[in-house]
Structure formats: structure tokens, C-alpha cells
Coordinates of C-alpha atoms in Angstrom, one line a residue:
M40 CA 29.1 4.9 0.8
T41 CA 32.6 3.7 -0.3
T42 CA 35.5 2.9 1.9
T43 CA 39.1 2.5 0.7
E44 CA 42.0 1.0 2.5
P45 CA 45.6 1.5 1.5
G46 CA 46.5 -1.1 -1.1
A47 CA 42.9 -2.4 -1.3
A48 CA 40.2 -2.0 -3.8
P49 CA 37.2 0.2 -2.9
R50 CA 34.4 -1.6 -1.1
T51 CA 30.8 -0.7 -1.6
R52 CA 27.8 -1.6 0.6
P53 CA 25.6 -4.2 -1.0
P54 CA 22.5 -2.6 -2.6
G55 CA 19.3 -2.8 -0.5
R56 CA 21.2 -3.3 2.8
R57 CA 20.7 -0.6 5.4
P58 CA 23.8 0.9 7.0
R59 CA 24.4 -0.1 10.6
G60 CA 23.7 2.6 13.0
R61 CA 21.3 3.7 15.7
R62 CA 18.2 1.6 15.5
A63 CA 14.9 3.5 15.2
L64 CA 12.1 3.0 17.7
P65 CA 9.8 0.0 16.9
V66 CA 6.6 0.8 14.9
R67 CA 4.5 -0.2 17.9
T68 CA 6.3 2.3 20.2
R69 CA 6.0 5.1 17.6
V70 CA 2.3 4.5 17.0
V71 CA 1.6 4.5 20.7
I72 CA 3.6 7.7 21.2
L73 CA 1.7 9.2 18.4
F74 CA -1.6 8.2 20.0
V75 CA -0.6 9.7 23.3
L76 CA 0.7 12.9 21.7
L77 CA -2.5 13.3 19.7
T78 CA -4.6 12.7 22.9
A79 CA -2.4 15.2 24.8
L80 CA -2.9 17.8 22.0
A81 CA -6.6 17.3 22.0
L82 CA -6.8 17.6 25.8
L83 CA -4.6 20.7 25.7
L84 CA -6.6 22.4 23.0
S85 CA -9.9 21.6 24.6
G86 CA -8.6 22.5 28.1
A87 CA -7.1 25.8 26.9
T88 CA -10.3 26.7 25.1
A89 CA -12.5 25.8 28.1
Y90 CA -10.1 27.7 30.5
L91 CA -10.3 30.9 28.4
L92 CA -14.0 30.7 28.1
Q93 CA -14.4 30.1 31.9
R94 CA -12.0 32.9 32.7
G95 CA -14.0 35.3 30.5
A96 CA -17.2 34.1 32.1
M97 CA -15.7 34.7 35.6
D98 CA -14.7 38.3 34.7
H99 CA -18.1 38.9 33.3
Q100 CA -19.8 37.5 36.4
L101 CA -17.7 39.7 38.7
D102 CA -18.5 42.8 36.7
D103 CA -22.1 41.9 36.6
S104 CA -22.3 41.5 40.4
L105 CA -20.6 44.8 41.0
T106 CA -22.9 46.5 38.4
R107 CA -26.0 45.1 40.1
S108 CA -24.7 46.4 43.5
V109 CA -24.3 49.9 42.1
Q110 CA -27.8 49.8 40.7
E111 CA -29.3 48.7 44.0
F112 CA -27.3 51.5 45.7
R113 CA -28.8 54.1 43.3
I114 CA -32.3 52.7 43.8
L115 CA -31.8 52.9 47.6
A116 CA -30.6 56.5 47.3
Q117 CA -33.6 57.5 45.2
E118 CA -36.4 55.6 46.8
G119 CA -35.1 54.4 50.1
V120 CA -36.1 55.8 53.6
D121 CA -33.7 56.5 56.4
P122 CA -34.7 54.0 59.2
E123 CA -33.9 56.5 62.0
T124 CA -36.0 59.4 60.7
G125 CA -38.5 57.6 58.5
E126 CA -37.8 60.2 55.9
P127 CA -35.9 60.0 52.6
F128 CA -32.1 60.0 53.0
S129 CA -30.5 63.5 53.4
A130 CA -27.1 62.5 54.6
A131 CA -24.7 60.5 52.3
D132 CA -22.9 58.9 55.1
Q133 CA -26.1 57.5 56.5
L134 CA -27.0 56.1 53.1
V135 CA -23.7 54.3 52.8
Y136 CA -24.2 52.8 56.2
T137 CA -27.7 51.6 55.4
A138 CA -26.5 50.2 52.0
M139 CA -23.7 48.3 53.7
Q140 CA -26.1 46.8 56.2
R141 CA -28.4 45.5 53.5
T142 CA -25.6 44.1 51.3
L143 CA -24.5 40.5 51.8
P144 CA -21.0 40.2 50.2
A145 CA -20.2 37.0 48.2
E146 CA -17.2 34.9 48.8
H147 CA -14.0 36.8 48.0
E148 CA -16.0 40.1 48.1
G149 CA -15.5 43.0 50.5
M150 CA -16.9 46.5 51.0
L151 CA -15.9 49.8 52.7
G152 CA -17.5 53.2 53.4
L153 CA -15.5 56.4 53.2
R154 CA -16.3 60.0 54.2
D155 CA -14.2 62.9 53.2
G156 CA -11.4 60.5 52.3
R157 CA -11.4 58.7 55.6
I158 CA -12.7 55.2 56.4
S159 CA -16.1 55.7 58.1
W160 CA -17.7 52.2 57.8
T161 CA -16.3 48.7 57.5
A162 CA -17.9 45.4 56.7
S163 CA -19.0 43.0 59.5
D164 CA -16.5 40.6 61.0
A165 CA -18.1 37.8 59.0
V166 CA -16.7 39.2 55.7
E167 CA -13.3 37.6 55.1
L168 CA -12.0 40.1 52.6
R169 CA -10.9 43.2 54.6
L170 CA -10.5 46.0 52.2
E171 CA -9.4 48.5 55.0
D172 CA -6.2 46.4 55.5
D173 CA -5.0 47.2 52.0
A174 CA -3.8 50.8 52.0
R175 CA -3.1 50.9 48.3
L176 CA -6.6 50.0 47.5
V177 CA -7.9 52.6 49.8
D178 CA -5.7 55.2 48.2
W179 CA -7.0 54.2 44.8
A180 CA -10.6 54.8 46.1
R181 CA -9.6 58.2 47.5
A182 CA -8.1 59.2 44.2
H183 CA -11.5 58.8 42.6
S184 CA -13.6 60.4 45.3
G185 CA -13.8 63.7 43.6
A186 CA -14.7 62.3 40.2
G187 CA -18.4 62.4 40.8
S188 CA -19.1 59.3 38.7
V189 CA -18.9 55.5 39.3
R190 CA -15.5 54.0 38.6
L191 CA -15.1 50.3 37.8
G192 CA -11.6 48.9 37.3
T193 CA -8.8 46.5 38.1
V194 CA -6.5 47.3 41.0
T195 CA -3.2 45.5 41.6
T196 CA -1.6 45.9 45.0
D197 CA 1.1 44.2 47.0
R198 CA -1.4 41.8 48.5
T199 CA -3.6 40.8 45.5
T200 CA -5.5 42.0 42.5
Y201 CA -9.0 43.4 42.8
R202 CA -11.9 44.0 40.6
A203 CA -13.4 47.1 42.3
V204 CA -16.0 49.8 41.9
V205 CA -16.2 53.2 43.6
V206 CA -19.7 54.8 44.0
P207 CA -19.4 58.4 45.2
I208 CA -22.5 60.2 46.7
R209 CA -23.2 63.6 48.2
F210 CA -26.4 65.4 49.2
D211 CA -26.9 69.2 49.2
N212 CA -26.7 69.5 52.9
D213 CA -23.6 67.3 53.2
T214 CA -20.5 69.0 54.5
A215 CA -18.2 66.3 53.0
P216 CA -18.6 63.8 50.2
S217 CA -19.0 60.1 50.9
M218 CA -18.4 56.9 48.8
M219 CA -18.9 53.2 48.9
L220 CA -16.2 50.8 47.8
L221 CA -17.0 47.3 46.6
A222 CA -14.3 44.9 45.5
F223 CA -13.7 41.2 44.6
D224 CA -10.4 39.5 45.2
H225 CA -9.7 38.6 41.5
S226 CA -6.7 36.6 42.3
A227 CA -8.6 34.3 44.7
E228 CA -11.4 33.8 42.1
L229 CA -8.7 33.0 39.5
A230 CA -7.0 30.6 41.9
E231 CA -10.2 28.6 42.3
L232 CA -10.5 28.4 38.5
N233 CA -6.9 27.4 38.2
A234 CA -7.4 24.7 40.8
S235 CA -10.3 23.2 38.8
F236 CA -8.1 23.0 35.7
V237 CA -5.2 21.5 37.6
S238 CA -7.7 18.7 38.4
Y239 CA -8.5 18.6 34.7
A240 CA -4.8 18.2 33.9
G241 CA -4.6 15.3 36.4
V242 CA -7.5 13.6 34.8
G243 CA -6.0 14.3 31.4
L244 CA -2.8 12.5 32.5
V245 CA -4.8 9.5 33.6
V246 CA -6.6 9.5 30.2
M247 CA -3.3 9.7 28.4
G248 CA -2.1 6.7 30.4
V249 CA -5.2 4.7 29.6
V250 CA -4.9 5.6 25.9
G251 CA -1.2 4.6 26.0
L252 CA -2.0 1.2 27.6
A253 CA -5.0 0.5 25.4
G254 CA -3.1 1.6 22.3
W255 CA -0.1 -0.6 23.2
G256 CA -2.4 -3.6 23.4
L257 CA -4.4 -2.7 20.3
V258 CA -1.4 -1.9 18.1
G259 CA 0.3 -5.1 19.4
R260 CA -2.7 -7.1 18.2
L261 CA -2.8 -5.3 14.9
L262 CA 1.0 -5.8 14.3
D263 CA 1.0 -9.5 15.3
P264 CA 0.5 -10.6 11.6
L265 CA 3.3 -8.3 10.6
R266 CA 5.6 -9.8 13.2
T267 CA 4.6 -13.3 12.0
L268 CA 5.3 -12.1 8.4
Q269 CA 8.7 -10.8 9.5
S270 CA 9.6 -14.1 11.3
T271 CA 8.4 -16.1 8.3
A272 CA 10.5 -14.0 6.0
A273 CA 13.5 -14.4 8.3
E274 CA 13.2 -18.2 8.2
I275 CA 13.0 -18.4 4.4
S276 CA 16.2 -19.2 2.7
G277 CA 17.3 -19.9 -0.9
T278 CA 16.9 -23.6 -0.2
D279 CA 13.6 -23.6 1.7
L280 CA 10.7 -21.5 0.5
N281 CA 8.0 -23.6 2.0
G282 CA 7.1 -21.3 4.9
R283 CA 3.9 -19.3 4.6
V284 CA 2.2 -16.6 6.7
P285 CA -1.0 -17.6 8.5
V286 CA -3.9 -15.5 7.2
S287 CA -6.8 -14.6 9.5
G288 CA -9.5 -12.1 9.0
Q289 CA -10.3 -10.0 6.0
D290 CA -8.7 -6.6 6.7
D291 CA -5.7 -4.9 5.1
V292 CA -3.2 -6.8 7.1
A293 CA -4.8 -10.1 6.0
E294 CA -4.6 -8.9 2.4
L295 CA -0.9 -8.1 2.9
A296 CA -0.3 -11.6 4.3
T297 CA -2.1 -13.1 1.3
T298 CA -0.1 -11.0 -1.2
F299 CA 3.1 -12.0 0.6
N300 CA 2.2 -15.7 0.4
E301 CA 1.4 -15.3 -3.3
M302 CA 4.8 -13.7 -3.8
L303 CA 6.4 -16.6 -2.1
D304 CA 4.5 -19.0 -4.3
R305 CA 5.8 -17.1 -7.4
L306 CA 9.3 -17.1 -6.0
Q307 CA 9.2 -20.8 -5.1
E308 CA 7.9 -21.6 -8.6
A309 CA 10.6 -19.4 -10.2
F310 CA 13.4 -21.0 -8.2
S311 CA 12.1 -24.5 -8.8
S312 CA 11.8 -23.7 -12.5
Q313 CA 15.3 -22.3 -12.4
R314 CA 16.7 -25.4 -10.7
R315 CA 14.8 -27.7 -13.1
L316 CA 16.2 -25.7 -16.0
L317 CA 19.8 -25.9 -14.7
D318 CA 19.3 -29.7 -14.1
D319 CA 17.8 -30.2 -17.6
V320 CA 20.3 -28.1 -19.4
G321 CA 23.2 -29.8 -17.6
H322 CA 21.8 -33.1 -18.5
E323 CA 21.2 -32.2 -22.2
L324 CA 24.7 -30.6 -22.6
R325 CA 26.4 -33.4 -20.7
T326 CA 25.4 -36.0 -23.4
P327 CA 26.9 -34.3 -26.5
I328 CA 30.0 -33.4 -24.5
T329 CA 30.4 -37.0 -23.4
I330 CA 29.9 -38.2 -27.0
I331 CA 32.5 -35.8 -28.4
Q332 CA 34.9 -36.6 -25.6
G333 CA 34.5 -40.4 -26.0
H334 CA 35.0 -40.3 -29.8
L335 CA 38.1 -38.0 -29.4
E336 CA 39.6 -40.3 -26.9
L337 CA 39.1 -43.4 -29.0
Q338 CA 40.0 -42.0 -32.4
D339 CA 43.1 -43.1 -34.2
P340 CA 44.9 -39.9 -35.2
H341 CA 46.9 -41.8 -37.8
D342 CA 43.7 -43.1 -39.5
P343 CA 42.2 -40.4 -41.8
Q344 CA 38.9 -42.2 -42.2
D345 CA 38.5 -42.4 -38.4
V346 CA 39.4 -38.7 -38.0
R347 CA 36.8 -37.7 -40.6
E348 CA 34.1 -39.8 -38.9
V349 CA 35.0 -38.4 -35.4
R350 CA 34.9 -34.9 -36.9
E351 CA 31.4 -35.5 -38.4
V352 CA 30.2 -36.8 -35.1
A353 CA 31.7 -33.8 -33.2
L354 CA 30.2 -31.3 -35.7
D355 CA 26.8 -33.0 -35.5
E356 CA 26.8 -32.8 -31.7
L357 CA 28.0 -29.2 -31.7
D358 CA 25.1 -28.3 -34.0
R359 CA 22.8 -30.0 -31.6
M360 CA 24.3 -27.9 -28.7
R361 CA 23.9 -24.7 -30.8
L362 CA 20.3 -25.5 -31.5
L363 CA 19.8 -26.2 -27.8
V364 CA 21.4 -22.8 -26.8
D365 CA 19.3 -21.0 -29.5
D366 CA 16.1 -22.5 -28.1
L367 CA 17.0 -21.6 -24.6
V368 CA 17.7 -18.0 -25.6
T369 CA 14.2 -17.9 -27.2
L370 CA 12.6 -19.3 -24.1
A371 CA 14.5 -16.8 -21.9
R372 CA 13.2 -13.9 -24.1
S373 CA 9.6 -15.2 -24.0
G374 CA 9.0 -13.5 -20.6
R375 CA 10.1 -10.1 -21.9
P376 CA 7.5 -7.5 -23.0
D377 CA 9.2 -7.1 -26.4
F378 CA 9.1 -10.8 -27.1
I379 CA 6.3 -10.2 -29.6
T380 CA 5.5 -7.2 -31.7
R381 CA 1.9 -7.0 -32.8
R382 CA 0.6 -5.6 -36.1
P383 CA -2.4 -6.3 -38.2
V384 CA -1.9 -9.5 -40.2
D385 CA -4.0 -11.1 -43.0
V386 CA -4.5 -14.6 -41.6
G387 CA -5.5 -16.1 -44.9
A388 CA -2.4 -14.9 -46.6
L389 CA -0.3 -16.0 -43.6
T390 CA -1.8 -19.5 -43.7
R391 CA -0.9 -19.9 -47.4
D392 CA 2.6 -18.5 -46.8
V393 CA 3.3 -20.8 -44.0
L394 CA 2.1 -23.8 -46.1
A395 CA 4.5 -22.8 -48.9
K396 CA 7.4 -22.6 -46.4
A397 CA 6.5 -26.0 -44.8
T398 CA 6.8 -27.9 -48.1
S399 CA 10.5 -27.8 -47.8
L400 CA 10.5 -29.5 -44.4
G401 CA 10.0 -33.0 -45.8
D402 CA 8.7 -35.3 -48.5
R403 CA 5.0 -35.1 -47.6
H404 CA 1.8 -34.2 -49.3
W405 CA 1.1 -30.7 -48.0
A406 CA -2.6 -29.6 -48.0
L407 CA -4.5 -26.5 -47.1
D408 CA -7.2 -27.4 -44.6
G409 CA -8.9 -24.0 -44.7
A410 CA -7.9 -20.3 -44.5
A411 CA -9.6 -17.8 -42.2
E412 CA -10.1 -14.6 -44.2
V413 CA -9.7 -12.2 -41.3
T414 CA -7.2 -9.6 -40.1
V415 CA -5.8 -10.1 -36.6
S416 CA -3.2 -8.2 -34.5
L417 CA -0.3 -10.6 -33.9
D418 CA 3.4 -11.1 -34.3
E419 CA 3.7 -12.7 -37.8
R420 CA 7.3 -13.8 -37.3
R421 CA 6.6 -15.6 -34.0
I422 CA 3.4 -17.2 -35.2
T423 CA 5.2 -18.4 -38.3
Q424 CA 8.0 -19.8 -36.1
A425 CA 5.5 -21.7 -33.9
W426 CA 3.4 -23.0 -36.9
L427 CA 6.5 -24.3 -38.7
Q428 CA 7.7 -25.9 -35.5
L429 CA 4.4 -27.9 -35.4
A430 CA 4.8 -28.7 -39.1
S431 CA 8.4 -29.9 -38.4
N432 CA 7.1 -32.2 -35.6
A433 CA 4.4 -33.6 -38.0
V434 CA 7.2 -34.4 -40.5
R435 CA 9.4 -36.0 -37.8
Y436 CA 6.7 -38.3 -36.6
S437 CA 5.0 -39.3 -39.9
A438 CA 6.0 -41.5 -42.8
E439 CA 7.1 -40.2 -46.2
G440 CA 4.2 -39.8 -48.7
T441 CA 1.6 -39.2 -46.0
T442 CA -0.4 -36.0 -45.9
V443 CA 0.1 -33.0 -43.6
W444 CA -2.6 -30.4 -43.4
L445 CA -2.3 -26.8 -42.3
G446 CA -5.3 -24.6 -41.7
S447 CA -6.8 -21.6 -39.9
Q448 CA -10.4 -20.9 -38.8
R449 CA -12.2 -18.1 -37.0
L450 CA -14.3 -19.3 -34.1
D451 CA -16.3 -17.5 -31.3
G452 CA -13.7 -14.8 -30.4
V453 CA -10.8 -17.1 -31.2
L454 CA -8.5 -17.6 -34.1
R455 CA -7.5 -21.3 -34.4
L456 CA -4.4 -22.4 -36.3
W457 CA -3.6 -26.1 -36.7
V458 CA -1.3 -28.7 -38.2
R459 CA -2.8 -32.2 -38.8
D460 CA -0.8 -35.3 -39.8
Q461 CA -1.2 -39.0 -40.4
G462 CA 1.7 -40.0 -38.1
I463 CA 2.3 -42.4 -35.3
G464 CA 0.2 -40.4 -32.8
I465 CA 0.7 -39.7 -29.2
R466 CA -0.1 -41.8 -26.2
P467 CA -2.5 -40.3 -23.7
E468 CA 0.1 -40.4 -20.9
D469 CA 2.5 -38.4 -23.1
R470 CA 0.2 -35.5 -23.9
E471 CA 1.2 -33.3 -20.9
V472 CA 4.8 -34.4 -21.0
I473 CA 5.5 -33.2 -24.5
F474 CA 4.7 -29.6 -23.7
E475 CA 7.2 -29.5 -20.8
R476 CA 10.8 -28.3 -21.2
F477 CA 12.9 -31.1 -22.6
G478 CA 9.8 -33.2 -22.6
R479 CA 9.6 -36.1 -25.1
G480 CA 7.1 -38.8 -25.7
S481 CA 7.8 -42.4 -25.2
N482 CA 8.0 -42.9 -29.0
S483 CA 10.7 -40.3 -29.5
T484 CA 14.5 -40.4 -29.4
R485 CA 17.2 -38.0 -28.3
A486 CA 18.3 -37.3 -31.8
E487 CA 15.0 -35.8 -32.7
G488 CA 15.5 -32.1 -31.8
S489 CA 16.3 -30.3 -28.5
G490 CA 13.2 -31.2 -26.7
L491 CA 12.2 -27.5 -26.5
G492 CA 10.2 -27.1 -29.6
L493 CA 6.7 -27.5 -28.2
N494 CA 7.8 -25.5 -25.1
I495 CA 8.7 -22.6 -27.4
V496 CA 5.3 -23.0 -29.2
T497 CA 3.6 -22.8 -25.8
A498 CA 5.6 -19.7 -24.9
I499 CA 4.6 -17.9 -28.2
A500 CA 1.0 -18.8 -27.7
A501 CA 1.0 -17.5 -24.1
A502 CA 2.7 -14.3 -25.2
H503 CA -0.3 -13.7 -27.5
G504 CA -2.7 -14.6 -24.7
G505 CA -3.5 -17.9 -26.3
T506 CA -3.1 -21.7 -25.7
V507 CA -1.8 -24.7 -27.5
D508 CA -3.3 -28.2 -27.4
V509 CA -3.3 -31.5 -29.2
R510 CA -5.8 -34.2 -30.2
S511 CA -4.2 -37.5 -30.9
A512 CA -4.4 -41.3 -30.6
P513 CA -1.7 -43.9 -31.2
G514 CA -1.6 -44.8 -34.9
A515 CA -4.2 -42.3 -35.8
G516 CA -2.1 -39.1 -36.3
S517 CA -2.2 -35.9 -34.3
T518 CA -3.7 -32.5 -34.6
F519 CA -1.9 -29.6 -32.9
H520 CA -3.8 -26.3 -32.7
L521 CA -3.1 -22.8 -31.4
D522 CA -6.0 -20.8 -30.1
L523 CA -5.3 -17.0 -30.2
P524 CA -7.8 -14.4 -29.0
L525 CA -9.1 -12.1 -31.8
D526 CA -9.1 -9.3 -29.3
P527 CA -5.6 -9.0 -27.7
G528 CA -7.1 -8.0 -24.4
R529 CA -9.5 -10.9 -24.2
E530 CA -8.7 -14.4 -22.9
P531 CA -9.0 -17.2 -25.4
C532 CA -12.0 -19.5 -25.1
G533 CA -11.6 -23.0 -26.4
A534 CA -14.4 -24.7 -28.2
P535 CA -16.7 -27.0 -26.2
P536 CA -16.0 -30.7 -26.5
G537 CA -17.8 -32.3 -29.4
D538 CA -18.4 -29.0 -31.2
A539 CA -17.6 -29.9 -34.8
T540 CA -17.4 -26.3 -35.9
A541 CA -14.7 -25.5 -33.3
V542 CA -12.1 -28.0 -34.4
P543 CA -10.3 -28.8 -37.7
P544 CA -11.5 -31.7 -39.9
R545 CA -10.8 -35.1 -38.5
D546 CA -7.6 -36.9 -39.4
G547 CA -7.9 -38.8 -42.7
A548 CA -10.7 -36.6 -44.1
D549 CA -10.4 -35.5 -47.6
P550 CA -9.1 -32.0 -47.8
Q551 CA -11.4 -29.5 -49.2
D552 CA -8.8 -27.1 -50.5
E553 CA -5.7 -27.2 -52.8
T554 CA -3.0 -29.8 -52.1
T555 CA 0.6 -29.3 -52.9
T556 CA 3.2 -32.1 -53.1
P557 CA 6.9 -31.1 -52.9
A558 CA 9.4 -32.1 -55.6
K559 CA 12.1 -34.5 -54.8
D560 CA 14.9 -31.9 -54.2
G561 CA 12.7 -29.9 -51.8
A562 CA 11.4 -27.6 -54.6
A563 CA 7.7 -26.8 -54.1

């Protein structure tokens, strides 16, 4: 979003910063709410399913009870005996009376006898459901008195809803038809079922509360590492990256904390490297600037000789600054994916080509120590740059007329390239320093390069998945070698100590191959 004020330039919100507004609910609250809602949904679905099943079972049970009562009534009519005469029933009204005496109504069930449309028999006073008090139900029964068949149905009146059955009966000598009415108070049965599910709903609310409380505590414990991570991240600043998140357990959150700590390690190393680079570059640039400024301040502008000398000093220091800047640009590009471009290279031909180029670096006896006749995927231009840098160092730290050897060899899964000289050698305490940025040994001076040469060689080797190392002793010369994996996807494996086949020939050994000596004017 962009805001513009009159007379002011448009302002944009910094990238990555959330706009201020209503704050969302915390993750802990949202997760607990989700738990509770899922629990409520599960209880609702299971309760609704159970309710529908129970209600269907209740309706079936009522119909089954009424059906059994009708069957018992029919059996009594066909096989029963009138208790007054001892003979089979001959009067329908007497059959209804006897059937009602032998029937024990269930809870919420009532019965009624009718003759010729009028109430002739009622249930005993112990029966709570009084069917005779509901005129609309009686009218419904009368309406079906002439049907001649049993009628089972649901009747809704002003008082309640019934599930009722009408059983009409008439013998040949009856002057008027009779019927028996049996009915359940369906609303009362349903109310009992509803009451049980109200209790279920109450228990469900309690369960939801328990789930909410348990979830609140559980999610709080699970989110504790994230809160610690957040507080640690909030304490970290550009000047203090020492804070780390405590890691406990082996779950996903612990893995996140470990990854976060590793990210902080990388950031701290990057920032430290950046600060060291700025300090080193500032120091290296300050020296030539100071030299140029001092000479310009002291020069005599009226003395042509002094002006020429100051000019030469200034140009020399500016060339050194340009070399420093070029090397810094190379190092900056070394971390990019396109720093190297691989292609199949004939290592034997490359070795001889680099040797031919190296002869122009100085008045030395240049010798081929061996050439690996193998084709490897690498960046020929960058490898040549690194190899010549090592050759330049050999020239810089060796005397005129001494021998410098270049060679290549195929080892176990590794291509080794080396430069061997008869120079002043390197002290043991300097072997690690010389590979650092602006690192120089104790036997070197500021005038000898930018101090980034071996650092660039290390970057080129690392871009190929390889390493660079040195074997040296004071006064016995040095052997710098690059180990590059033959398979780009494989890590380089250095040769075991003492393995004579895994290292170049020792310093001072007679070369086995052709030796070239440059001419005086640099012509090979």
C-alpha cells in the first residue's frame, strides 16, 4: 500500500512487514477452539445418530406392543371362554370387557371399550392415561368403528399425540358393534427420550470443557519451544547473534529449534565474515591511499623529477588497488551458482597448456612432473586461473634459476593438480594463515600481491567440490596441490598420509618428463 501526502514523495511499507491492524487470535487459542469444535461436532453427530436410532426403536416398540395386544385379543375371541357362562363368547361387549380386565397397560398406555359408538368400558383407576377424557381421540375411534378391520395410526389432538389402534368386533347375535381402543401417549414417550438426550448434551458440555482445559495445557506445552524461539529471535540484533534456542526432545519442534540454531550459526558466520571483510578491505585500501596522499603532499610541483617519481608511486599503488578490487569481485562471485561452468576437459592437454603459460611468469626452469591422461568435467578457465596463481606464488617465493614443477595425477576418485618449487618454504604456523583472506606468511611483504590469491584458489577448488592443501618446510620448498573429485557429485578424498602414490614427487627429485627453460625476454 502506498500513501502520498501533499508535497511529499510516496511512502511504501517496508517489504516483509505486516500492516498494523486487528491482531489475530494466538495460535494456542485457535488450536484449542479447533479441538473444542471438533469435539462438539463429534458429539453432535454421534448424539444425533443415536437419537434418530433410539426414536426409531421407540416407535417400533410401541407398534410392536399394540400389535401383540391385537393378536392376544383375537386369540381370546377365537379360543376364550366367557367367565359368566363358561361357554365361548357370544357377545362382543362381554369380550371387550374380559380383554380389558386381562390387559395390564404399560406406562403411558391407556385403553377404552366402545359399543355402538358410545363408551361402554374404561380402564381401572390405576391407569394414568385416561383416553375417555380426550374427545377428539374418541371421535377418531368412532370414525373407524364401521371399517370392520383393525386400524393402527398416529392421532394428534389438543392434549397430546397418540399412537393408537382400534380393534372392531361383532358377533352374529350382537345388536350393535363393539370395539376396543388401545393407545400410547407418544408425546410422553418422546419426552422421556428427549430428557435422556438433554442429559447427554450436559455430559457433552462437560466433555468439551475437559477437552478445552486439557488442550490448553497440552498445546501450551507443545508451543513452549516456539515461544522460546520467538523470544530468542526478538533478542537477536545485528550486533548480537549469540543467542540460541534450547533444544529438548527429538520431535518436530526440536528439529525446528535445531534448524533455527543452525540458521543463526550461518548468519553469525556470514555477518562475522562480512565485518572481517570490511575491516580487512578498509585496512588494505587505507595503506595505498595513505601512501599516495603522503607523496602528493610532500612532492615539489616545480621539480619535474619529483613529479615523475610521485606519479610512478601513485600509479603503482592504484594498480595494486585495482588488483585488490578485481580479486574481491572474484571472491564475491565464487558463491554464485554460475561461478564455474563445467565441461569435459582433457587434463593432460590442460596440464601442458598451463605449463606453457606459466613459463612467462618468471625466469625459472619449468618442468612437467606428470600429466594425467583423463577427461574430467570442470571449468577449464577457473582451474587455469587457480593453477597459474599457485605458479605465480612459486615464482614469488623462489630464486631465479630454480626449478618449478607442474603436474597432474589421477588417484582413487580424485584428480590431483600441483605446483612444486624449490623456494623458501612455509613455516608450520603459517600454513593455515596463508589460505585466509589477506593472509600472509611471516616471510612475505605487503608488496607481494593483494593477499587474496590463495583465498581465490580455495574458492575455485570449493566450487568444484574439491580442496587445496600444501606440503612445505622452511628452506625445502613447497608443494601446493588441488584435489578435485572425478565425479562432480562426489566429495574429494585426500590420500592417506605416507601414501607415496597419492602425492607428487618430493621436492628436489629429478623430473621424469620434459623440462622447459624460458628465454631471457619471457619467450618460451
